[in-house]
Every structure is written in structure tokens, then in C-alpha cells.
Coordinates of C-alpha atoms in Angstrom, one line a residue:
M1 CA 4.4 10.7 -4.4
H2 CA 5.8 7.7 -6.3
K3 CA 8.0 5.4 -3.9
T4 CA 11.1 4.1 -5.2
V5 CA 11.0 0.6 -5.3
I6 CA 14.4 -1.2 -4.2
A7 CA 15.0 -4.8 -4.6
I8 CA 17.7 -6.0 -2.5
V9 CA 19.3 -9.1 -4.2
G10 CA 22.6 -10.9 -3.8
R11 CA 24.1 -14.3 -2.9
P12 CA 22.6 -15.9 0.5
N13 CA 24.1 -14.9 3.6
V14 CA 25.7 -11.3 2.7
G15 CA 23.4 -9.2 4.9
K16 CA 20.3 -8.3 2.9
S17 CA 18.1 -8.9 5.9
S18 CA 20.1 -6.8 8.0
F19 CA 20.1 -3.8 5.5
F20 CA 16.3 -4.0 5.2
N21 CA 15.9 -4.4 9.2
Y22 CA 18.2 -1.3 9.8
L23 CA 15.9 0.9 7.3
A24 CA 13.0 -0.8 8.3
R25 CA 14.0 -0.2 12.2
E26 CA 12.5 -3.2 13.2
R27 CA 13.7 -7.1 12.8
I28 CA 11.0 -7.8 10.1
S29 CA 13.3 -9.8 8.3
I30 CA 15.0 -13.1 10.0
V31 CA 18.5 -12.5 10.7
A32 CA 20.8 -15.5 10.9
D33 CA 24.1 -17.0 9.7
T34 CA 22.6 -19.8 7.8
P35 CA 22.4 -19.4 3.8
G36 CA 18.5 -19.4 2.7
V37 CA 16.9 -18.0 5.8
T38 CA 14.9 -15.4 4.4
R39 CA 12.9 -17.5 2.0
D40 CA 10.1 -15.5 1.1
R41 CA 10.1 -11.8 0.0
I42 CA 9.3 -9.2 2.5
Y43 CA 8.5 -5.7 1.8
A44 CA 8.2 -2.6 4.0
E45 CA 7.6 1.1 3.3
V46 CA 10.4 3.4 4.8
E47 CA 11.6 7.0 4.7
W48 CA 15.0 8.3 4.7
L49 CA 15.4 12.2 4.9
G50 CA 11.9 12.6 3.7
E51 CA 12.5 10.5 0.8
P52 CA 9.9 7.4 0.6
Y53 CA 11.2 4.2 -0.4
V54 CA 9.7 0.5 -0.6
L55 CA 12.2 -2.2 0.3
I56 CA 11.8 -5.6 -1.1
D57 CA 13.8 -8.4 0.8
T58 CA 14.7 -11.6 -1.3
G59 CA 16.1 -14.8 -0.7
G60 CA 19.7 -15.4 -1.7
I61 CA 20.0 -16.1 -5.7
E62 CA 22.2 -19.2 -6.4
P63 CA 22.5 -19.3 -9.9
D64 CA 23.4 -22.7 -10.8
S65 CA 21.6 -24.5 -7.6
K66 CA 19.4 -27.3 -8.5
D67 CA 17.9 -27.5 -4.8
D68 CA 14.2 -26.7 -5.1
L69 CA 14.1 -24.3 -2.4
L70 CA 17.1 -22.1 -4.0
Q71 CA 15.3 -22.3 -7.3
Q72 CA 12.1 -20.8 -5.6
M73 CA 14.5 -18.0 -4.0
R74 CA 15.8 -17.6 -7.5
T75 CA 12.5 -17.3 -8.8
Q76 CA 11.0 -14.6 -6.6
A77 CA 14.1 -12.7 -6.4
E78 CA 13.7 -12.3 -10.3
I79 CA 10.1 -10.9 -9.6
A80 CA 11.3 -8.5 -7.0
I81 CA 14.1 -7.4 -9.7
E82 CA 11.3 -7.2 -12.2
M83 CA 9.2 -4.8 -9.9
A84 CA 12.2 -2.5 -8.8
D85 CA 13.1 1.1 -9.9
V86 CA 16.4 0.6 -8.8
I87 CA 18.3 -2.8 -7.7
L88 CA 20.6 -2.8 -4.9
F89 CA 23.2 -5.8 -5.6
M90 CA 24.9 -6.6 -2.1
V91 CA 27.9 -8.5 -1.6
D92 CA 30.1 -9.5 1.3
G93 CA 33.1 -7.2 2.1
K94 CA 34.9 -10.0 4.2
E95 CA 34.5 -12.7 2.2
G96 CA 35.4 -10.9 -0.9
L97 CA 34.3 -11.4 -4.6
H98 CA 32.9 -14.9 -5.1
P99 CA 32.3 -16.6 -8.4
S100 CA 28.9 -16.5 -7.8
D101 CA 28.5 -12.8 -7.6
F102 CA 29.6 -12.7 -11.3
E103 CA 26.9 -14.8 -12.1
V104 CA 24.4 -12.9 -10.3
A105 CA 26.0 -9.8 -11.8
D106 CA 25.2 -10.9 -15.6
I107 CA 21.5 -11.8 -14.4
L108 CA 21.5 -8.2 -13.2
R109 CA 23.0 -6.6 -16.2
R110 CA 20.3 -7.9 -18.3
T111 CA 17.4 -6.0 -16.8
N112 CA 19.2 -2.5 -18.0
K113 CA 17.9 -1.1 -14.7
P114 CA 20.1 1.1 -12.2
I115 CA 22.2 -1.0 -10.1
V116 CA 24.1 -0.5 -6.9
V117 CA 26.3 -2.5 -5.6
A118 CA 26.5 -2.6 -1.9
V119 CA 29.8 -3.7 -0.1
N120 CA 28.4 -5.1 3.0
K121 CA 30.1 -6.0 6.4
S122 CA 32.4 -2.8 5.6
D123 CA 32.6 -2.3 9.6
G124 CA 35.9 -0.4 10.3
P125 CA 36.9 3.2 9.2
D126 CA 38.9 1.9 6.4
L127 CA 38.0 0.3 3.2
P128 CA 38.4 -3.5 3.4
A129 CA 41.5 -4.4 1.1
E130 CA 39.2 -6.4 -1.1
F131 CA 36.7 -3.5 -1.7
Y132 CA 38.1 -2.5 -5.2
D133 CA 37.8 -5.9 -6.4
F134 CA 34.0 -5.6 -6.7
Y135 CA 34.7 -3.1 -9.6
Q136 CA 35.4 -6.3 -11.5
L137 CA 31.4 -6.8 -11.3
G138 CA 31.2 -4.1 -14.1
F139 CA 29.2 -1.8 -12.2
E140 CA 30.0 2.0 -12.0
E141 CA 28.4 2.8 -8.5
V142 CA 30.2 0.5 -5.8
H143 CA 29.4 1.9 -2.1
A144 CA 31.2 0.5 1.2
I145 CA 28.3 0.2 4.1
S146 CA 27.9 -1.9 7.3
A147 CA 24.4 -2.8 7.5
A148 CA 24.9 -3.9 10.8
Q149 CA 26.4 -0.4 12.2
G150 CA 24.6 1.7 10.0
L151 CA 27.8 2.8 8.3
G152 CA 27.5 4.3 4.6
M153 CA 23.8 4.4 4.4
G154 CA 23.2 7.9 4.0
D155 CA 25.3 8.0 0.9
L156 CA 24.3 4.7 -0.8
L157 CA 20.3 6.0 -0.5
D158 CA 21.4 9.7 -2.0
K159 CA 22.7 7.5 -4.8
I160 CA 20.0 5.3 -5.2
N161 CA 17.4 8.1 -5.3
E162 CA 19.7 9.9 -7.7
L163 CA 19.4 7.0 -10.0
A164 CA 15.6 6.6 -9.4
P165 CA 13.6 7.0 -12.6
E166 CA 11.4 9.9 -12.8
Y167 CA 7.7 8.9 -13.3
E168 CA 5.5 11.2 -15.1
E169 CA 1.8 10.5 -15.7
D170 CA 0.4 9.5 -18.9
E171 CA -1.0 13.2 -20.2
D172 CA -4.0 11.0 -22.2
F173 CA -5.1 9.6 -18.7
K174 CA -4.4 12.3 -16.4
D175 CA -8.0 13.0 -15.6
Y176 CA -9.0 9.5 -15.5
L177 CA -10.6 8.1 -12.1
K178 CA -8.4 5.4 -10.8
L179 CA -10.2 2.5 -9.7
A180 CA -8.4 -0.4 -7.4
I181 CA -10.1 -3.7 -7.7
I182 CA -9.0 -5.6 -4.4
G183 CA -10.1 -8.7 -2.8
K184 CA -9.8 -12.1 -2.0
P185 CA -8.7 -14.8 -5.0
N186 CA -12.0 -15.9 -7.0
V187 CA -14.2 -13.4 -5.8
G188 CA -14.8 -12.1 -9.3
K189 CA -12.2 -9.1 -9.6
S190 CA -11.2 -10.2 -13.3
S191 CA -14.9 -11.1 -13.9
L192 CA -15.8 -7.4 -13.2
V193 CA -13.0 -5.8 -15.5
N194 CA -14.0 -8.2 -18.2
K195 CA -17.5 -7.2 -17.9
I196 CA -16.9 -3.4 -17.7
T197 CA -14.9 -3.5 -20.7
G198 CA -16.8 -5.6 -22.5
Q199 CA -13.5 -7.6 -23.5
E200 CA -11.8 -10.5 -22.2
R201 CA -8.9 -8.5 -20.9
A202 CA -8.3 -10.5 -17.9
I203 CA -8.0 -14.4 -17.8
V204 CA -10.8 -15.9 -15.9
S205 CA -10.7 -18.8 -13.9
N206 CA -12.2 -20.7 -11.5
M207 CA -8.7 -21.7 -10.1
A208 CA -8.1 -19.0 -7.2
G209 CA -5.1 -16.8 -8.2
T210 CA -5.2 -17.0 -11.9
T211 CA -4.4 -13.0 -12.1
R212 CA -0.7 -12.4 -10.8
D213 CA 0.0 -9.0 -12.1
T214 CA -1.7 -5.8 -11.9
T215 CA -3.3 -4.8 -15.2
D216 CA -4.6 -0.9 -16.2
T217 CA -7.5 -0.8 -18.1
P218 CA -9.0 2.5 -19.4
V219 CA -12.6 2.8 -19.7
E220 CA -15.0 5.5 -21.0
N221 CA -18.6 5.5 -20.6
E222 CA -21.6 7.4 -20.1
Y223 CA -20.3 7.9 -16.2
G224 CA -17.0 9.3 -17.0
N225 CA -13.3 8.3 -17.7
F226 CA -11.8 5.7 -15.5
I227 CA -8.9 3.3 -15.4
L228 CA -9.4 -0.1 -13.9
L229 CA -6.5 -1.5 -11.9
D230 CA -7.5 -5.0 -11.4
T231 CA -4.9 -6.7 -8.8
A232 CA -4.0 -10.3 -7.9
G233 CA -6.1 -11.9 -5.0
M234 CA -4.5 -11.4 -1.5
R235 CA -4.3 -14.2 0.6
R236 CA -3.6 -15.0 4.3
K237 CA 0.2 -15.8 4.7
A238 CA -0.7 -19.3 5.8
R239 CA -2.1 -20.3 3.0
I240 CA 0.2 -19.2 0.2
G241 CA 1.9 -22.2 -1.2
D242 CA 3.1 -20.3 -4.6
Q243 CA 5.8 -18.2 -4.1
L244 CA 4.8 -15.7 -7.0
E245 CA 1.5 -15.2 -5.1
R246 CA 3.6 -13.8 -2.2
Y247 CA 4.5 -10.8 -4.7
S248 CA 0.9 -10.3 -5.4
V249 CA 0.1 -8.6 -2.1
L250 CA 2.7 -6.0 -3.0
R251 CA 1.2 -5.7 -6.4
A252 CA -2.2 -5.2 -4.9
T253 CA -0.6 -2.5 -2.4
A254 CA 0.9 -0.6 -4.7
A255 CA -2.3 -0.5 -7.0
I256 CA -4.3 0.9 -3.9
E257 CA -1.5 3.7 -3.4
R258 CA -2.1 4.7 -7.1
A259 CA -5.7 4.8 -6.9
D260 CA -8.3 7.1 -6.1
I261 CA -11.1 4.8 -5.5
C262 CA -10.9 1.1 -4.2
L263 CA -13.6 -1.4 -5.0
V264 CA -13.6 -4.1 -2.1
M265 CA -15.1 -7.3 -3.7
I266 CA -16.6 -9.8 -1.3
D267 CA -18.2 -13.1 -2.3
A268 CA -22.0 -13.1 -1.6
T269 CA -21.8 -17.0 -1.0
E270 CA -19.0 -16.8 1.7
G271 CA -20.1 -13.4 3.6
P272 CA -17.4 -10.9 4.7
S273 CA -14.6 -12.4 6.4
E274 CA -11.5 -11.8 8.5
Q275 CA -9.3 -11.4 5.2
D276 CA -11.6 -9.1 3.8
T277 CA -11.2 -6.9 6.6
K278 CA -7.4 -7.2 6.5
I279 CA -7.7 -6.0 2.5
A280 CA -9.9 -3.2 3.2
G281 CA -7.7 -1.9 5.9
L282 CA -4.9 -1.1 3.6
A283 CA -7.2 0.8 1.5
H284 CA -8.8 2.1 4.9
K285 CA -5.3 3.3 5.9
A286 CA -4.4 4.7 2.8
G287 CA -7.3 7.4 3.0
K288 CA -8.7 5.9 -0.1
G289 CA -12.6 6.4 -1.4
I290 CA -14.1 2.7 -0.4
I291 CA -16.9 0.7 -2.0
I292 CA -17.7 -2.5 -0.6
C293 CA -19.0 -4.7 -3.6
V294 CA -20.9 -7.6 -2.9
N295 CA -20.5 -10.0 -6.0
K296 CA -22.1 -12.9 -7.0
W297 CA -25.8 -11.3 -6.3
D298 CA -27.3 -13.0 -9.1
L299 CA -27.2 -16.6 -7.5
P300 CA -30.6 -18.0 -6.1
A301 CA -31.2 -17.0 -2.5
D302 CA -30.6 -20.7 -1.5
E303 CA -27.0 -20.6 -2.7
K304 CA -26.2 -17.0 -1.2
A305 CA -25.0 -17.0 2.5
F306 CA -27.3 -14.1 3.7
D307 CA -30.3 -12.2 2.5
F308 CA -30.1 -8.5 1.6
N309 CA -30.7 -6.9 4.9
E310 CA -28.6 -9.8 7.0
M311 CA -25.9 -9.3 4.7
T312 CA -26.0 -5.6 5.3
L313 CA -25.7 -5.8 8.7
R314 CA -23.1 -8.2 8.8
I315 CA -20.8 -6.0 6.8
R316 CA -21.3 -3.2 8.8
E317 CA -20.5 -5.5 11.8
T318 CA -17.2 -7.0 10.0
F319 CA -16.1 -3.3 8.6
A320 CA -17.3 -1.6 11.8
F321 CA -13.9 0.3 11.6
M322 CA -14.9 2.4 8.4
P323 CA -18.9 3.0 8.5
Y324 CA -18.3 5.1 5.9
A325 CA -17.9 2.7 3.3
E326 CA -20.6 2.4 0.6
I327 CA -22.0 -1.0 -0.1
V328 CA -23.4 -2.1 -3.6
F329 CA -24.8 -5.4 -4.5
I330 CA -23.4 -6.6 -8.1
S331 CA -22.9 -9.4 -10.3
A332 CA -20.1 -9.3 -12.3
K333 CA -21.2 -11.9 -14.5
T334 CA -24.4 -10.8 -15.7
G335 CA -23.6 -7.1 -15.1
S336 CA -26.3 -6.4 -12.5
K337 CA -26.1 -3.2 -10.8
L338 CA -23.0 -2.0 -12.5
N339 CA -25.0 1.1 -13.4
K340 CA -25.7 1.8 -9.5
L341 CA -22.0 0.9 -8.9
F342 CA -20.8 3.5 -11.3
E343 CA -23.1 6.3 -9.8
T344 CA -21.8 5.3 -6.3
I345 CA -18.0 5.8 -7.9
N346 CA -19.1 9.2 -8.9
Y347 CA -20.9 9.8 -5.7
V348 CA -18.0 8.9 -3.4
W349 CA -15.3 10.7 -5.5
E350 CA -17.3 14.0 -5.3
N351 CA -17.3 13.3 -1.4
C352 CA -13.6 12.8 -1.4
N353 CA -13.0 16.3 -2.9
R354 CA -15.6 18.0 -1.0
E355 CA -14.3 21.6 0.3
I356 CA -15.8 23.0 3.3
S357 CA -15.8 26.9 3.9
T358 CA -13.8 27.6 6.9
G359 CA -16.8 29.6 8.6
K360 CA -19.2 26.7 8.3
L361 CA -16.9 24.0 9.3
N362 CA -16.0 26.5 12.6
E363 CA -19.9 26.5 13.1
I364 CA -20.1 22.9 13.2
I365 CA -17.1 22.4 15.5
G366 CA -18.4 25.1 18.0
D367 CA -21.9 23.6 18.1
A368 CA -20.1 20.2 18.7
Q369 CA -18.3 21.6 21.8
Q370 CA -21.4 23.5 23.1
M371 CA -23.3 19.8 22.9
L372 CA -20.5 17.8 24.6
Q373 CA -17.4 18.9 26.0
A374 CA -14.3 17.4 25.9
P375 CA -13.6 15.0 28.9
S376 CA -11.2 16.3 31.5
Y377 CA -7.7 14.9 31.9
K378 CA -5.6 15.6 34.7
G379 CA -8.2 18.6 35.5
R380 CA -7.9 20.0 32.2
R381 CA -10.3 20.1 29.0
L382 CA -9.4 20.4 25.5
K383 CA -10.5 23.5 23.8
I384 CA -10.5 23.7 20.0
S385 CA -10.0 27.6 19.2
Y386 CA -10.2 27.4 15.6
A387 CA -10.6 24.6 12.7
V388 CA -9.8 24.7 9.0
Q389 CA -9.6 22.1 6.2
V390 CA -6.1 21.2 4.9
A391 CA -6.6 18.9 2.1
T392 CA -8.9 16.8 0.2
N393 CA -9.1 13.2 -0.8
P394 CA -9.3 12.4 1.8
P395 CA -10.9 15.3 3.4
S396 CA -8.4 16.5 6.3
F397 CA -8.7 19.0 8.7
A398 CA -6.5 20.7 11.2
L399 CA -7.9 21.9 14.6
F400 CA -5.9 24.3 16.6
V401 CA -6.3 23.8 20.4
N402 CA -5.1 24.4 23.6
D403 CA -3.1 21.4 24.2
V404 CA -2.9 18.5 21.6
E405 CA -2.2 15.9 24.5
L406 CA -5.8 16.4 25.8
L407 CA -7.6 14.7 22.9
H408 CA -9.1 11.0 23.5
F409 CA -9.8 9.0 20.9
S410 CA -13.4 9.2 21.8
Y411 CA -13.8 12.6 21.5
E412 CA -12.1 12.6 18.1
R413 CA -14.5 10.0 16.8
Y414 CA -17.3 12.5 18.3
L415 CA -15.9 15.3 16.2
E416 CA -15.6 13.2 13.1
N417 CA -19.3 12.1 13.4
Q418 CA -20.5 15.5 13.7
I419 CA -18.6 16.8 10.7
R420 CA -20.0 13.8 8.9
R421 CA -23.7 14.5 9.7
A422 CA -23.2 18.0 9.0
F423 CA -21.5 17.3 5.4
D424 CA -21.8 14.2 3.4
F425 CA -18.6 12.6 3.3
Q426 CA -20.3 9.2 2.8
G427 CA -17.6 6.6 1.3
T428 CA -14.3 8.4 2.3
S429 CA -12.0 8.7 5.4
I430 CA -11.6 11.6 7.3
R431 CA -8.2 12.7 8.9
I432 CA -8.2 15.0 11.8
F433 CA -4.9 17.0 12.5
L434 CA -4.2 18.8 16.0
R435 CA -1.9 21.4 16.3
N436 CA -1.1 23.5 19.5
K437 CA -2.7 27.1 18.7
N438 CA 0.5 28.6 19.9
K439 CA 2.9 26.9 17.6
S440 CA 2.9 26.5 13.9
K441 CA 4.7 23.0 14.3
E442 CA 2.0 20.2 13.7
L443 CA 2.1 18.2 16.5
A444 CA -0.1 15.3 16.5
E445 CA -2.7 13.5 14.7

């Protein structure tokens, strides 16, 4: 499901971060009365009445400011605007219409995107006297809200959802397998795209962070039809100095969401790192097929951090949270082992879509319970009466049990291992859902 991207923009100190925090249900953005507090874009995935959204909070726009910080804030806000499906233009209902509001409106009008004006700080039961002044900005949709009190949110989000564009997949590429190439900057993602396509489709440079955008590249070869989603490298927050690169994380996250399989690239000269695990964790959490690509394996042995066996062991230890991930050693520069990579991609995709008969699945679950009973809790023990596969990509299984509260995470891991042992699910995560035997409502995961 495509998530509507909402960019929250406006002058400093009009309540953008308060709105963001209200929907995100936590204080992700810092809220203060000092203009310019939100210096970088922050984003969150939220849901309102079953509708998924991605919120992008931005620093305030000061159109004519010569201050370096405010200019950077304007730059990042413009990037957020470019990425948005709908723009939420927030103004201050207490302060009233401000000259800078007109200048921000001129910037937004040139985007030709749906724009909703939110008159924030409308805290009372009646509209503020200045409310109708905001129609002078030239936008049809003007809504009174109070981000602090949560007033008017439902009507506002209903309108945003109504204005969001419909996304239809290009029929020419509907059956193409989508591959997200993710990893730290300068690990060779663009080089891999170039080698696969045989063209200089992405700029390749030794300067980390050259690729700032996510680009789609269709590829047809002997292994099938693919779309490569080349993404900007994701850095640790503490090391991000360029405001533009902060948005590469959101772009890469969006690419992961769209992808069928994620290629997590790591540098053979450095070995796996904590940042690699955080990047891979995004794909793991999204339930994608995952292949760890150890790049630069064409270098001489004395230039690489580890030999083959030691590198494999280090990867398994570092990525212990996803032992199912496949590992392929490649060279994006020379093209070495790219045939192995595509064979692995097709193998993982087959596993992502494997369907298990209900009878066979229940046989495996029954044998697993006979071999090892679930641990008891307060004198009671989990009993699985029935199991059924409910989805593929990732393979997902519903277990009907006597009490969903009795499942210990260690036993869930045991059941997952038994399923993996019986059926080949290498390269893909597995999801297990619990349902009380006597209730149709899903209660836990």
C-alpha cells in the first residue's frame, strides 16, 4: 500500500512540530517557542483511521533570510516539498496573517501539488476572528486545528487523504522484480547499477554521498526482468553534515518499502559494522527478502579485512538477528559473481513466495510440539491446535492457540526454526501471528 507523504511546512514557530508529535504519538520533534528549533527534517510513519501516512516535519521557511541556518532550513523544506504527495501549509491562528505567509504561499503554489492550509492554535470552540483572513493566501482548503489539543485533526486528514493522488503501477513494469540496493555511502551501490546495466546510469565517485536520489532502472537479462532502485547511502546521524543527505534516509526507506528484495551492500575492506546492521534492520523489519552483498572482493587478499571464512563468520555474528539472509561475494567494479547474485535473487524470491499446504504445515507444528513442549507459565502451557499460512512475501503463518499470552519469544523462535528446517525459506523473514482458538479476532503477533 502506498503511504501518502505529507510535508508540513510554514514559517518558524507556527506549530509544525506539535502537529507532527500529535500524530506520531511521541515527542519525536523538539517543541519550543524559539524559532528555528527544528533544524533538520524528521519523518515518521503514522496511521489515522486505517490510512497510512508518512509525515515529514521541516524547519520553518524564512523566504528572504540571509542567515545560513535559516537558508539551510529552507533548502531542506524545499526537498521535503518535492517529495510530498500533499503539502500541509501551517499558519498561526493566534498571530494572524503574516507577510511571510504570502511568500511561502508563492513558493508552494509553484509546486502544482495539492495544498491544505492548517490554521493552527485555533484552540477554542469558535473560529478565531483572523481565520477567514487566511483565504487571502489563495488556497481553497483552509482548516482550523489545534495541534496542542488535537482539535480538527480528523477533518483535516480526511481532506488530505481525499486530495492525495492515486498511484498506479506502470503496466509495462508490473511483473518486474524490484531490487533495492542499500548500504552506507561509498560501498559501491552506483557501481553495481552501472555494471548490471552496462551503462553509466548513476554518477560514480569516490566522494561518499554522491548519489542523493533514488532512481529506477529497468533491466532485462537472462535471469529475468528487474528494476534496480539505487539509493543514496545512509549515514549515522552524528556524521551527517549536509542537510540534503538527511533526506537520503527517507528516500532509501521509501525504496525498501517498494522493493521485493533488498541487496545490503557492505565493504570487504571494512567488514560489517553497526551502521550496516541498522540499515539491514530496516529491510528486516519490512519483511523483505535480503541478500548481503560483500563488495570489493576483487581486491588482493592483503587489502581485504578478512578472508572468506572469517568474513562469513563475522557477518553471521553481526547480523545475528537475521540468520536467514543470503550472502554473496561480488565485485561491482569487475562484475565478478554477478551471475551468482542473480541466481541468488531468483532463489530468494522463490522462497519469499513459497506456499505450504495446511496439512503439511500442521504435521510439522505437531511434530515440533511433541519434540519440545512450550514452557509453562503460571501453571499453564501453550497448545497449538491448528496452523495455516495466511500470506506470502514474507511467508506468514497464523497459529490458533489456547491463549496468546502463553507464547514465549524463545518458543516462537523454536517454531520458526522448525518451519525453516522443514521448508526452504532461506533469504526471507517469517512472520508468525497468534490467534485465540475461540476468537476470530487476531490478538497478537
